[in-house]
Short mmCIF file of C-alpha atoms and ligand atoms in Angstrom, two decimals:
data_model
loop_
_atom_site.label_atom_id
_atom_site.label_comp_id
_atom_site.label_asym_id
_atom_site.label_seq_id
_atom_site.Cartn_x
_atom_site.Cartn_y
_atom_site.Cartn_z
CA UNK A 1 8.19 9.53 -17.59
CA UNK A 2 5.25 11.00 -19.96
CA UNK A 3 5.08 14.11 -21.01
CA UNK A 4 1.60 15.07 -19.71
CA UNK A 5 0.74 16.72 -22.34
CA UNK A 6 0.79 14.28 -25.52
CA UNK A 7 -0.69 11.18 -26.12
CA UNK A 8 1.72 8.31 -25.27
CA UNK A 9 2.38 5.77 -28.19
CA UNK A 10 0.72 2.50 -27.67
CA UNK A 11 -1.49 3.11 -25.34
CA UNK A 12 -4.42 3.01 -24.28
CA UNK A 13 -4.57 -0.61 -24.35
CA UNK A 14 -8.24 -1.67 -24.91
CA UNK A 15 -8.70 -5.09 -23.12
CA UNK A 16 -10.12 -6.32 -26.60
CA UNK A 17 -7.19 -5.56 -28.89
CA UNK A 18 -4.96 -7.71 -30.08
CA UNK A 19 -1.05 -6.72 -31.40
CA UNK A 20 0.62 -6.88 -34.79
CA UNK A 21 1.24 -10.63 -34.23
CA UNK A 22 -2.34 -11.08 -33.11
CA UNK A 23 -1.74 -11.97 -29.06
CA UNK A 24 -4.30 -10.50 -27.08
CA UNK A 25 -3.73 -7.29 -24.59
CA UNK A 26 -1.86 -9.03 -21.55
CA UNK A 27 -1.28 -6.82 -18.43
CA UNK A 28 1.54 -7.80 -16.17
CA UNK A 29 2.49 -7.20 -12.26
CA UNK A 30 5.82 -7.53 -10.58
CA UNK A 31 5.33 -9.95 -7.73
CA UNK A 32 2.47 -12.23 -6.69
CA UNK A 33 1.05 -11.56 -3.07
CA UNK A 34 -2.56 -10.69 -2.48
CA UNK A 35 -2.43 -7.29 -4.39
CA UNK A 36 -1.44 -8.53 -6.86
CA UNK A 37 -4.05 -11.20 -7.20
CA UNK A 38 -6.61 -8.50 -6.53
CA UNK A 39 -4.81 -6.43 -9.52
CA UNK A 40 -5.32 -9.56 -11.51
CA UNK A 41 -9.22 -9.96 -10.75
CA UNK A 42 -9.72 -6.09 -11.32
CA UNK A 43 -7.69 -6.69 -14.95
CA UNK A 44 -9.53 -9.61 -15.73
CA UNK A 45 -12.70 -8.26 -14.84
CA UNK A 46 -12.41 -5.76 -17.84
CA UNK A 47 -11.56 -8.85 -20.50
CA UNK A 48 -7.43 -8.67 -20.23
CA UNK A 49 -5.50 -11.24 -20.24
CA UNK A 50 -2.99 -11.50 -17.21
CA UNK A 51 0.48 -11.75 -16.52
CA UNK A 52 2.13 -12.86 -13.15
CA UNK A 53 6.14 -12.29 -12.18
CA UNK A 54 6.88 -14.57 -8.94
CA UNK A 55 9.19 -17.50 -7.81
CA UNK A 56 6.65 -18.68 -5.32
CA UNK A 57 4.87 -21.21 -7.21
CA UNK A 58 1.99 -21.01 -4.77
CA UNK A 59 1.81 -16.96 -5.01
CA UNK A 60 -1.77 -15.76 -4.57
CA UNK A 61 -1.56 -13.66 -7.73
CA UNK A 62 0.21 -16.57 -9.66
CA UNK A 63 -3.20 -18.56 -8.62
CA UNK A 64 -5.51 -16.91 -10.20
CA UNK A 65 -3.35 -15.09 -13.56
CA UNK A 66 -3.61 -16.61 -16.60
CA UNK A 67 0.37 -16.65 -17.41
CA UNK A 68 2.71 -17.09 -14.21
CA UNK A 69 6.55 -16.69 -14.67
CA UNK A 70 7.92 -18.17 -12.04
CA UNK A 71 11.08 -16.83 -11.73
CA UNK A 72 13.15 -14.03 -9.60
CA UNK A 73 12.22 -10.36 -10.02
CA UNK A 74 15.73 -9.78 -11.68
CA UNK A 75 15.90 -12.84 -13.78
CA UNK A 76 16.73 -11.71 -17.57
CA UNK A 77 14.92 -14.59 -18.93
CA UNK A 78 11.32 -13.85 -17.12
CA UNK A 79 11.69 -10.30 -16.99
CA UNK A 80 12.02 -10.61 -21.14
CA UNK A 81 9.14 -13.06 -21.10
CA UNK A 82 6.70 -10.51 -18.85
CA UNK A 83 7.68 -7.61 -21.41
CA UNK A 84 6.91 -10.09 -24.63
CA UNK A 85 3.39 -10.80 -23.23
CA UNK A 86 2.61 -7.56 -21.82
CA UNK A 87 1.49 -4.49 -23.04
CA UNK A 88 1.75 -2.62 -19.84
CA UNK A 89 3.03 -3.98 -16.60
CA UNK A 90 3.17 -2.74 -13.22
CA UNK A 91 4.14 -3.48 -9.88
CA UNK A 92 2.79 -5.23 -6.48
CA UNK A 93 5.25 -4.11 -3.92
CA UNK A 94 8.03 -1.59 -3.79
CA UNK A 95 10.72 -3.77 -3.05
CA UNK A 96 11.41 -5.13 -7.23
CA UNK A 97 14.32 -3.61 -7.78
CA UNK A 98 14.15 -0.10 -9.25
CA UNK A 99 16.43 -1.01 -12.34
CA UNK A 100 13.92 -4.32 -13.34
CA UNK A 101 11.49 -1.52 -13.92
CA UNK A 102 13.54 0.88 -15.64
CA UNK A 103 15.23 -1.66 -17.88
CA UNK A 104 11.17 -3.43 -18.76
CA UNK A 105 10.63 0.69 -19.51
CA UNK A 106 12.50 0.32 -22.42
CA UNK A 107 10.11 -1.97 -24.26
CA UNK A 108 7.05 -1.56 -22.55
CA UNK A 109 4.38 1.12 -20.23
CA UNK A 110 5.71 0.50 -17.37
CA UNK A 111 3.88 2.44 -14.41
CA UNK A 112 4.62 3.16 -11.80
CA UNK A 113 7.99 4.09 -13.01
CA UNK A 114 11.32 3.24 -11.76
CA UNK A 115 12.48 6.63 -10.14
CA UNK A 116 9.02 6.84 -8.16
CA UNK A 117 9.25 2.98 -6.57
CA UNK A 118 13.07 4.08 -6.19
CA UNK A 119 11.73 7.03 -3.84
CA UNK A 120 9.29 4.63 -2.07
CA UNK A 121 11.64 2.11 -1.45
CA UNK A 122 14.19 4.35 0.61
CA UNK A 123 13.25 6.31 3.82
CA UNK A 124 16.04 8.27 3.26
CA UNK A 125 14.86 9.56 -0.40
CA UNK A 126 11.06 9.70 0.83
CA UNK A 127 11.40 12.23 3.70
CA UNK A 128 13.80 14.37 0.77
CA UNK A 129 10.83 14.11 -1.39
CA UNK A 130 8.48 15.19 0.95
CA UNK A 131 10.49 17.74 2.18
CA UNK A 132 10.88 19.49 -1.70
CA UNK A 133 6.90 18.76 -1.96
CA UNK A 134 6.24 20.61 1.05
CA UNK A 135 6.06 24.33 -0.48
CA UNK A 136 3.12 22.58 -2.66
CA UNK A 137 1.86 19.88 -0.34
CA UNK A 138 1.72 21.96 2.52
CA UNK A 139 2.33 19.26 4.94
CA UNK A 140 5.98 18.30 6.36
CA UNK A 141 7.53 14.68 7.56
CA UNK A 142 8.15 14.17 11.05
CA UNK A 143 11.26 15.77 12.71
CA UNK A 144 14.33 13.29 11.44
CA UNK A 145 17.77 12.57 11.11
CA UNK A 146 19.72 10.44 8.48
CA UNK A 147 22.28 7.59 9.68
CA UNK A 148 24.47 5.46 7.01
CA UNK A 149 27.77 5.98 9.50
CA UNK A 150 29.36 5.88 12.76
CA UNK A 151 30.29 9.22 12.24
CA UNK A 152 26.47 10.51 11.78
CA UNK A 153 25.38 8.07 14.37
CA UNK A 154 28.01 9.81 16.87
CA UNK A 155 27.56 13.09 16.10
CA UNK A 156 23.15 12.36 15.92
CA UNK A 157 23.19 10.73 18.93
CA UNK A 158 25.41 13.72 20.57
CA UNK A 159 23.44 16.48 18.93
CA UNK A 160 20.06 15.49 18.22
CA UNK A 161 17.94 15.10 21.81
CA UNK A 162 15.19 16.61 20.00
CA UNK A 163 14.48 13.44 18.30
CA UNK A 164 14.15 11.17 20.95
CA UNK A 165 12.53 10.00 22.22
CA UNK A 166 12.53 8.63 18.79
CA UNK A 167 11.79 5.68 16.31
CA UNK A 168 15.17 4.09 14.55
CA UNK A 169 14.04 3.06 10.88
CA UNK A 170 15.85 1.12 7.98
CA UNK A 171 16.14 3.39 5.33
CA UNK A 172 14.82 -0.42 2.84
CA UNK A 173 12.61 -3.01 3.22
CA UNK A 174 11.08 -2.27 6.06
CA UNK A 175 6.85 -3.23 6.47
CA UNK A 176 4.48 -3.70 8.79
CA UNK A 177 6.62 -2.21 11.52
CA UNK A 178 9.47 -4.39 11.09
CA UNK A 179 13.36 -3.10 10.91
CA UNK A 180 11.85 -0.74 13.54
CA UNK A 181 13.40 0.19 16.91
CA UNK A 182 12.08 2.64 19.61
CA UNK A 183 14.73 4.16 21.42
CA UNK A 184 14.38 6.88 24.59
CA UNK A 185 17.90 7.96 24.95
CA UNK A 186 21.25 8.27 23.24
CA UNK A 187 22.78 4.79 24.55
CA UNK A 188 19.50 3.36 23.25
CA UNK A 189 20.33 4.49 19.86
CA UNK A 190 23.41 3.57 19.49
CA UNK A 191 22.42 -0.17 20.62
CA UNK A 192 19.85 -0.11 18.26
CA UNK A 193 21.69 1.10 15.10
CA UNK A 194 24.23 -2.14 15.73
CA UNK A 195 20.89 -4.04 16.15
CA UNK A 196 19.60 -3.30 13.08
CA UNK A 197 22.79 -4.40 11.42
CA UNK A 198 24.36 -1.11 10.87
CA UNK A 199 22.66 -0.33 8.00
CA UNK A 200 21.11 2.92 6.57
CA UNK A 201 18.39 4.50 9.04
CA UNK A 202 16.68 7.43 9.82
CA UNK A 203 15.68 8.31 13.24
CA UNK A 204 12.55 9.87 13.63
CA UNK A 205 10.84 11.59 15.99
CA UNK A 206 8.07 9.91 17.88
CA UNK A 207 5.07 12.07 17.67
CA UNK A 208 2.03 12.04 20.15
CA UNK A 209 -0.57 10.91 17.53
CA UNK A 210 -3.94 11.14 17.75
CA UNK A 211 -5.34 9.35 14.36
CA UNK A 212 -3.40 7.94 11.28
CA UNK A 213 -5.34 8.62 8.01
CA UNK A 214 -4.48 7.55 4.33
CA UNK A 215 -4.61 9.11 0.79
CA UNK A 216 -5.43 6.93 -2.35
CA UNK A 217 -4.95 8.88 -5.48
CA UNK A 218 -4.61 7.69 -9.36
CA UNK A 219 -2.63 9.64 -11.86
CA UNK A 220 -2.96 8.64 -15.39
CA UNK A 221 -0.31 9.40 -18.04
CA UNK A 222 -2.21 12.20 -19.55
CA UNK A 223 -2.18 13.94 -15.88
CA UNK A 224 -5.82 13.31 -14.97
CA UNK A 225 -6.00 13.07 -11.63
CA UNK A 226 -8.98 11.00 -9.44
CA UNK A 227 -8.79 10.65 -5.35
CA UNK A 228 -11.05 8.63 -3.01
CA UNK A 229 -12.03 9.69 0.21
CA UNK A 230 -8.85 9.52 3.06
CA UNK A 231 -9.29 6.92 5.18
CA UNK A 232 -8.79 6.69 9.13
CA UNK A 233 -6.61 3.51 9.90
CA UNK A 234 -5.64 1.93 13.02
CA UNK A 235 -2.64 -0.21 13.68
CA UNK A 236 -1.65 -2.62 15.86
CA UNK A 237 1.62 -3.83 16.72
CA UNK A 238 3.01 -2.04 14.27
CA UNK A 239 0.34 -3.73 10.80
CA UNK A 240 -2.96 -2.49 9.88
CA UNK A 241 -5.77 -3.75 11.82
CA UNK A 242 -8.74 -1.63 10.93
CA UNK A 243 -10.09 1.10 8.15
CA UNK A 244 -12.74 3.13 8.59
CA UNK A 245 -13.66 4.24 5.27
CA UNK A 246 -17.02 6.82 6.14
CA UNK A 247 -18.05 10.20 6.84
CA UNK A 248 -17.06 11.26 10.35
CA UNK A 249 -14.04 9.11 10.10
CA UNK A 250 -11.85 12.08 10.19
CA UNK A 251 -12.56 15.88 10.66
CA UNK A 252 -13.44 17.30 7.09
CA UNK A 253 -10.73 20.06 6.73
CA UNK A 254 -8.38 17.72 7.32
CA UNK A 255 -9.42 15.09 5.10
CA UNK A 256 -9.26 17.42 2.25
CA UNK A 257 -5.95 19.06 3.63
CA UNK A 258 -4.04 15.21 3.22
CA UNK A 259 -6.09 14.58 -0.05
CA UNK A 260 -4.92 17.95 -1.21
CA UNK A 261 -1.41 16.99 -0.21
CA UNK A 262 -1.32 13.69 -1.82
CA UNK A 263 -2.13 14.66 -5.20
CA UNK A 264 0.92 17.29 -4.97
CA UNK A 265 3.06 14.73 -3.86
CA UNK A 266 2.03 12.10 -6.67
CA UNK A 267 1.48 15.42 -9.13
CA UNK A 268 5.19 16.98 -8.28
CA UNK A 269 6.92 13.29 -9.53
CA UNK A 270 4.90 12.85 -12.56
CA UNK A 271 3.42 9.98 -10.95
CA UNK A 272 0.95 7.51 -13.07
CA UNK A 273 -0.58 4.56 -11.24
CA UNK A 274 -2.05 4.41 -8.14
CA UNK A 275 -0.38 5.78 -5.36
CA UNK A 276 -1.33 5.51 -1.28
CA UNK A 277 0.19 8.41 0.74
CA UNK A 278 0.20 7.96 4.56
CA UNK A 279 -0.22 10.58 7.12
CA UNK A 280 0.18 11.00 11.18
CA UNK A 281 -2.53 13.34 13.13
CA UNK A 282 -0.76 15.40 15.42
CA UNK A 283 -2.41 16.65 18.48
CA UNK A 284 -3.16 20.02 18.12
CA UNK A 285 -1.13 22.30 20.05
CA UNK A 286 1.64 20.39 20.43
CA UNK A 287 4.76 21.19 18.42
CA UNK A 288 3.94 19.61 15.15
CA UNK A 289 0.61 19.54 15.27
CA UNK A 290 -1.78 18.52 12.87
CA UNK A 291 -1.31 16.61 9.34
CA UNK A 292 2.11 14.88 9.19
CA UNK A 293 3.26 12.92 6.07
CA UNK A 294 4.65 9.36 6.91
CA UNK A 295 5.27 7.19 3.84
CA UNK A 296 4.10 6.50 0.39
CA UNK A 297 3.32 3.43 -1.08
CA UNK A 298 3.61 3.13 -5.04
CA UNK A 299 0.89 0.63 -5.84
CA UNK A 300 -2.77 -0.28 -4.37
CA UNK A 301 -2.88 -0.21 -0.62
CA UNK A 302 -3.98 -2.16 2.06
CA UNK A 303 -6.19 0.34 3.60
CA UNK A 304 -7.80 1.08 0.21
CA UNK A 305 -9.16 -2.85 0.25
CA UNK A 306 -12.71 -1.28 1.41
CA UNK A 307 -12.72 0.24 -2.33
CA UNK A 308 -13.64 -3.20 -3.45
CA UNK A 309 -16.84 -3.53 -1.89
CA UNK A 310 -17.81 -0.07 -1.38
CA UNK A 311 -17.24 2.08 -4.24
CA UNK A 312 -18.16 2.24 -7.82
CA UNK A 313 -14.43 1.50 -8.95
CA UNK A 314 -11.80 0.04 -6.67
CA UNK A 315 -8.34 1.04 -5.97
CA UNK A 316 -7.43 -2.09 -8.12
CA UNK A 317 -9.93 -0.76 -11.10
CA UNK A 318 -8.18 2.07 -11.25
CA UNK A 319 -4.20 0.83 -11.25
CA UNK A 320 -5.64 -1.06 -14.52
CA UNK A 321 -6.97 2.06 -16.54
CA UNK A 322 -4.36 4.18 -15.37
CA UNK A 323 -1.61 1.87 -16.44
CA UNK A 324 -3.26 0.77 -19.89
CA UNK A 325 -3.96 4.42 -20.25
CA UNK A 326 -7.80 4.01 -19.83
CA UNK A 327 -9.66 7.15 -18.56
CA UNK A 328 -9.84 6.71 -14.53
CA UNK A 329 -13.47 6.59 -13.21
CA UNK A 330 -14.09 9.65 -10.52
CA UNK A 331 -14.14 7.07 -7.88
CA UNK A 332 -17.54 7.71 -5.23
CA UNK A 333 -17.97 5.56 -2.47
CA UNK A 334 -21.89 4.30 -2.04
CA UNK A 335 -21.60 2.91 1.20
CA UNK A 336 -20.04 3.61 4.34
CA UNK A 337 -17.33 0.92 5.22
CA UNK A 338 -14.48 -0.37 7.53
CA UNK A 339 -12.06 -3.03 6.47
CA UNK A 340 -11.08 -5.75 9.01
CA UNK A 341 -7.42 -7.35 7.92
CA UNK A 342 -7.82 -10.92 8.92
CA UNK A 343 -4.21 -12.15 9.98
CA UNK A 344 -3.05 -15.89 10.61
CA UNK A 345 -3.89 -15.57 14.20
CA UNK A 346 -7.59 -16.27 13.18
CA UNK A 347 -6.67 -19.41 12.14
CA UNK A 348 -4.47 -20.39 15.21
CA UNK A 349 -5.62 -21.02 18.85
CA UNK A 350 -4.14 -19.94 21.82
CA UNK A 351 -1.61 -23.10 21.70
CA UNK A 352 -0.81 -22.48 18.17
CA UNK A 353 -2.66 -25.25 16.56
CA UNK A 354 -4.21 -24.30 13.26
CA UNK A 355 -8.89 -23.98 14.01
CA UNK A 356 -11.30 -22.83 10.95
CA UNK A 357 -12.83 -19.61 12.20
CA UNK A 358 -16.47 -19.38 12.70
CA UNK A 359 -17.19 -18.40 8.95
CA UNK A 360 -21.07 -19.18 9.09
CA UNK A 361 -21.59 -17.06 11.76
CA UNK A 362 -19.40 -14.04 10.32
CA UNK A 363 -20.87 -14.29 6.88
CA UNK A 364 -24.74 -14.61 8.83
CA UNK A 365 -24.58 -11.11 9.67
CA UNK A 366 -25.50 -8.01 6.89
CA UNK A 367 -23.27 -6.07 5.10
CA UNK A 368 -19.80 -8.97 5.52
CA UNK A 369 -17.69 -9.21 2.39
CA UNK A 370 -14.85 -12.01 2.67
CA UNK A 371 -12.02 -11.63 1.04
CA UNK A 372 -9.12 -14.35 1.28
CA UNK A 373 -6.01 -14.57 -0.48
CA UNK A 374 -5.56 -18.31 -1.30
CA UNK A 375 -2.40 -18.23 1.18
CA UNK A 376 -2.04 -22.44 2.63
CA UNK A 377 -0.28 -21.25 5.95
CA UNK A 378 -1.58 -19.30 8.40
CA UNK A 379 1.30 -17.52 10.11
CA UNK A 380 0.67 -14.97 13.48
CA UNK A 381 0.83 -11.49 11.49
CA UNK A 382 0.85 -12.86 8.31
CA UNK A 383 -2.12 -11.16 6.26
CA UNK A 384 -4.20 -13.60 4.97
CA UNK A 385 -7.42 -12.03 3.93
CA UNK A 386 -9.72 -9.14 5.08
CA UNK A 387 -13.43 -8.56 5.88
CA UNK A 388 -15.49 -5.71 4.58
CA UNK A 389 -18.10 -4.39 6.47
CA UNK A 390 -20.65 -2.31 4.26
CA UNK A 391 -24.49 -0.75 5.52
CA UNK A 392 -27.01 1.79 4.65
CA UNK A 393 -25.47 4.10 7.57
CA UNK A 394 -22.41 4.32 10.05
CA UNK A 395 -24.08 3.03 12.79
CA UNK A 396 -25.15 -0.56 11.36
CA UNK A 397 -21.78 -0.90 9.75
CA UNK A 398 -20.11 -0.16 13.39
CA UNK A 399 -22.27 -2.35 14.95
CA UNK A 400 -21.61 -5.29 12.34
CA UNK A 401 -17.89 -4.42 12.86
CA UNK A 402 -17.71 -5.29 16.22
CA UNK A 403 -20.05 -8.69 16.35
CA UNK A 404 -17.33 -9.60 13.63
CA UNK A 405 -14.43 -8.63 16.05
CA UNK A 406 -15.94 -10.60 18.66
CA UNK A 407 -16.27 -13.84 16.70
CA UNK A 408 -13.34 -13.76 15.40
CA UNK A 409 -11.37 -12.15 18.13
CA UNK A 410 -9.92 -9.44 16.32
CA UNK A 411 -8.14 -6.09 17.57
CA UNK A 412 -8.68 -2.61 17.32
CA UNK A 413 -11.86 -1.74 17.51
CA UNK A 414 -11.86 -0.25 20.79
CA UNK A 415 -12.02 3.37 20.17
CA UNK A 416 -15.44 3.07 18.09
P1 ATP B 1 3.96 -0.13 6.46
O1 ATP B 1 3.56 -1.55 6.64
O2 ATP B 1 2.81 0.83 6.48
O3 ATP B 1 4.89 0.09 5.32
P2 ATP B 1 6.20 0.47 8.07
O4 ATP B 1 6.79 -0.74 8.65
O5 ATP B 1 6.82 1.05 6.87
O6 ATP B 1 4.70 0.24 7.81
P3 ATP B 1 5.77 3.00 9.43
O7 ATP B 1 4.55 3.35 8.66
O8 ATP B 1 6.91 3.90 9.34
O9 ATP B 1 6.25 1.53 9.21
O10 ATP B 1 5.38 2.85 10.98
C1 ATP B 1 4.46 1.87 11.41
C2 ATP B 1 3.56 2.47 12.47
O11 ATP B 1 4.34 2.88 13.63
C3 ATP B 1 2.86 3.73 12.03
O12 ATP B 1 1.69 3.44 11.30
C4 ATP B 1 2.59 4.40 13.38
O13 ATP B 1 1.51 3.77 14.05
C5 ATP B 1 3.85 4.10 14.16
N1 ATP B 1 4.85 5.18 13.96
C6 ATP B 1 5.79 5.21 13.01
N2 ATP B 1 6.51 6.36 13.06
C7 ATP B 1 6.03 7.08 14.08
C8 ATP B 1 6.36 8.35 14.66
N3 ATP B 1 7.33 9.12 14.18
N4 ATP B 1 5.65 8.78 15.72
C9 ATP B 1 4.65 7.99 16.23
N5 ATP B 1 4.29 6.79 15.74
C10 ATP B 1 4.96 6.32 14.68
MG1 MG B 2 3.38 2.57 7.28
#
């Protein structure tokens, strides 16, 4: 990690420079899904040359980047490739393994670093961190318990009716609600630790929400710190379905109470890069009450995809300067937004069979901004693009949002 208070060497990277040898500043990403092909349109917006890690040859980032490795995440050979092109290379998702990063730290800027995706990537290691952050943050994880044994599952499932009824979570890899099991009673636990395989989990406490919010906030290696606007998210089934990015979206004390928080909690690791904290609203009154801290992603987020269309620098504009050391923009959103995620269920009918959604009539109406990730099959729950809605004032943009949810029979949009 930096030491925030001296220049680091190498960097910034202007996108015009080229090195000793004469190759041209390259920027490279860890994995090739659809933020990292964003990352790669934000980089090569600025003049850099791109660099793409990812076995899928098909990869939405691999697409669209100028170089594409197509290899594993751990393989020697493409990892020393990425770190010959690159000048500075970050990651897409948190599940590279945290030693790839440390070990491509040794040549090149690699941000976010390995001990901060090695927090993100493990439950277990999260809820510690935001349990030390919370003298500073202010705001405290839900009620949990740790499981990696039979003895703690015995002696939590004996001890702890406080958590339940309760949501059993894989300590790794677990997204989009998956490796996820709601349990009501002891016997329910137990099942569902065997379920999942046995593995590490936490069981948390299911809290009566009232609102989920998000923080993104960009830390560069000199310490400057920018933060948009939290965002008020809705999911279904467990994945994102809507983002409403505007004012009114969420009370303002407690908008600025998780923005507060997040910055401590990227500010207390050292963090550079872009980071996306999530956060549970409590109801008041009720034992934990008010802001909760959930998770953390280290990288771009997908509720920060209204950023593209609605601010003056994107969440993906501002993982590229903070990475190649560039100062980071204040961000300032012009317009009020909400983000639709368009999963492959748009493109399937009720018998499974694969229609074209009705694009002209989406795209007809003000204020639409399509964005697709170049994915060939549609899958139920598997994100394949997402609308923007943008408008001169809440109202229109609401209004826009739910035509869109008609047409395209999309959910979540019930409360507004
Ligand atoms: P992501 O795709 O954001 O990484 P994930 O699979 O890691 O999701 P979580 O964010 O832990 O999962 O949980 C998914 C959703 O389940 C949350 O956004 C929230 O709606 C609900 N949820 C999770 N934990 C709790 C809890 N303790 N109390 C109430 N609801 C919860
Ligand atoms: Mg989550």
């Amino acid at each position: 990690m930096s030491d925030d208070t001296h220049a680091v060497i190498g960097l910034p990277v202007f996108p015009d420079q080229t090195d000793a040898a004469g190759r041209p500043a390259t920027l490279g990403v860890l994995g090739g899904g659809q933020l990292g092909r964003m990352f790669v349109h934000a980089a090569q917006r600025l003049g850099y040359r791109t660099a793409v890690l990812e076995p899928d040859p098909q990869s939405p980032a691999g697409l669209v980047s100028h170089h594409h490795i197509r290899t594993a995440y751990n393989d020697p050979t493409g990892l020393a490739q990425l770190a010959d092109l690159c000048q500075a290379i970050t990651t897409e998702f948190e599940n590279v393994p945290a030693e790839v990063l440390h070990a491509l730290a040794q040549a090149r800027h690699v941000a976010p670093a390995a001990a901060a995706v090695g927090i993100a990537q493990d439950r277990i290691e999260e809820k510690a961190h935001f349990t030390a952050c919370a003298a500073v943050s202010g705001v405290m994880c839900a009620p949990y318990a740790v499981i990696t044994t039979p003895d703690e599952l015995r002696v939590v499932a004996a001890e702890r009716a406080d958590l339940l009824p309760g949501i059993l979570k894989t300590a790794r890899l677990g997204y989009d609600g998956k490796g996820q099991i709601r349990v009501r009673t002891a016997a329910a636990l137990t099942a569902a630790w065997a379920e999942l395989g046995g593995v590490a989990c936490v069981l948390e406490k299911m809290l009566p929400l009232t609102a989920e919010c998000s923080v993104l906030v960009a830390r560069g290696w000199d310490g400057q710190v920018v933060s948009f606007v939290p965002q008020r998210n809705v999911h279904v089934a467990g994945i994102l379905a809507v983002t409403h990015a505007y004012e009114g979206a969420l009370p303002p004390a407690l908008a600025e109470q998780a923005r507060a928080a997040a910055v401590s909690i990227a500010g207390y690791i050292g963090y550079v890069g872009v980071l996306c904290v999530e956060f549970f609203v409590v109801a008041d009154g009720s034992a934990h009450g008010g802001l909760v801290v959930n998770e953390m992603a280290p990288r771009p987020h997908n509720s920060g995809h209204y950023t593209l269309d609605a601010c003056n620098a994107s969440q993906f504009d501002l993982q590229v300067h903070a990475m190649a050391g560039l100062p980071l923009p204040q961000p300032r959103q012009h317009s009020p937004a909400i983000m639709l995620n368009l999963l492959g269920d748009v493109w399937l009918d009720a018998s499974g069979e694969r229609r074209e959604p009705n694009w002209p009539a989406v795209l007809s109406l003000p204020g639409t901004h399509l964005h697709l990730y170049g994915k060939a099959e549609a899958r139920a729950g598997r994100k394949m693009g997402h609308l923007n809605i943008t408008g001169p004032d809440v109202a229109s943009v609401k209004t826009v949002a739910r035509r869109v949810a008609a047409l395209l029979g999309l959910p979540g949009l019930d409360a507004i």
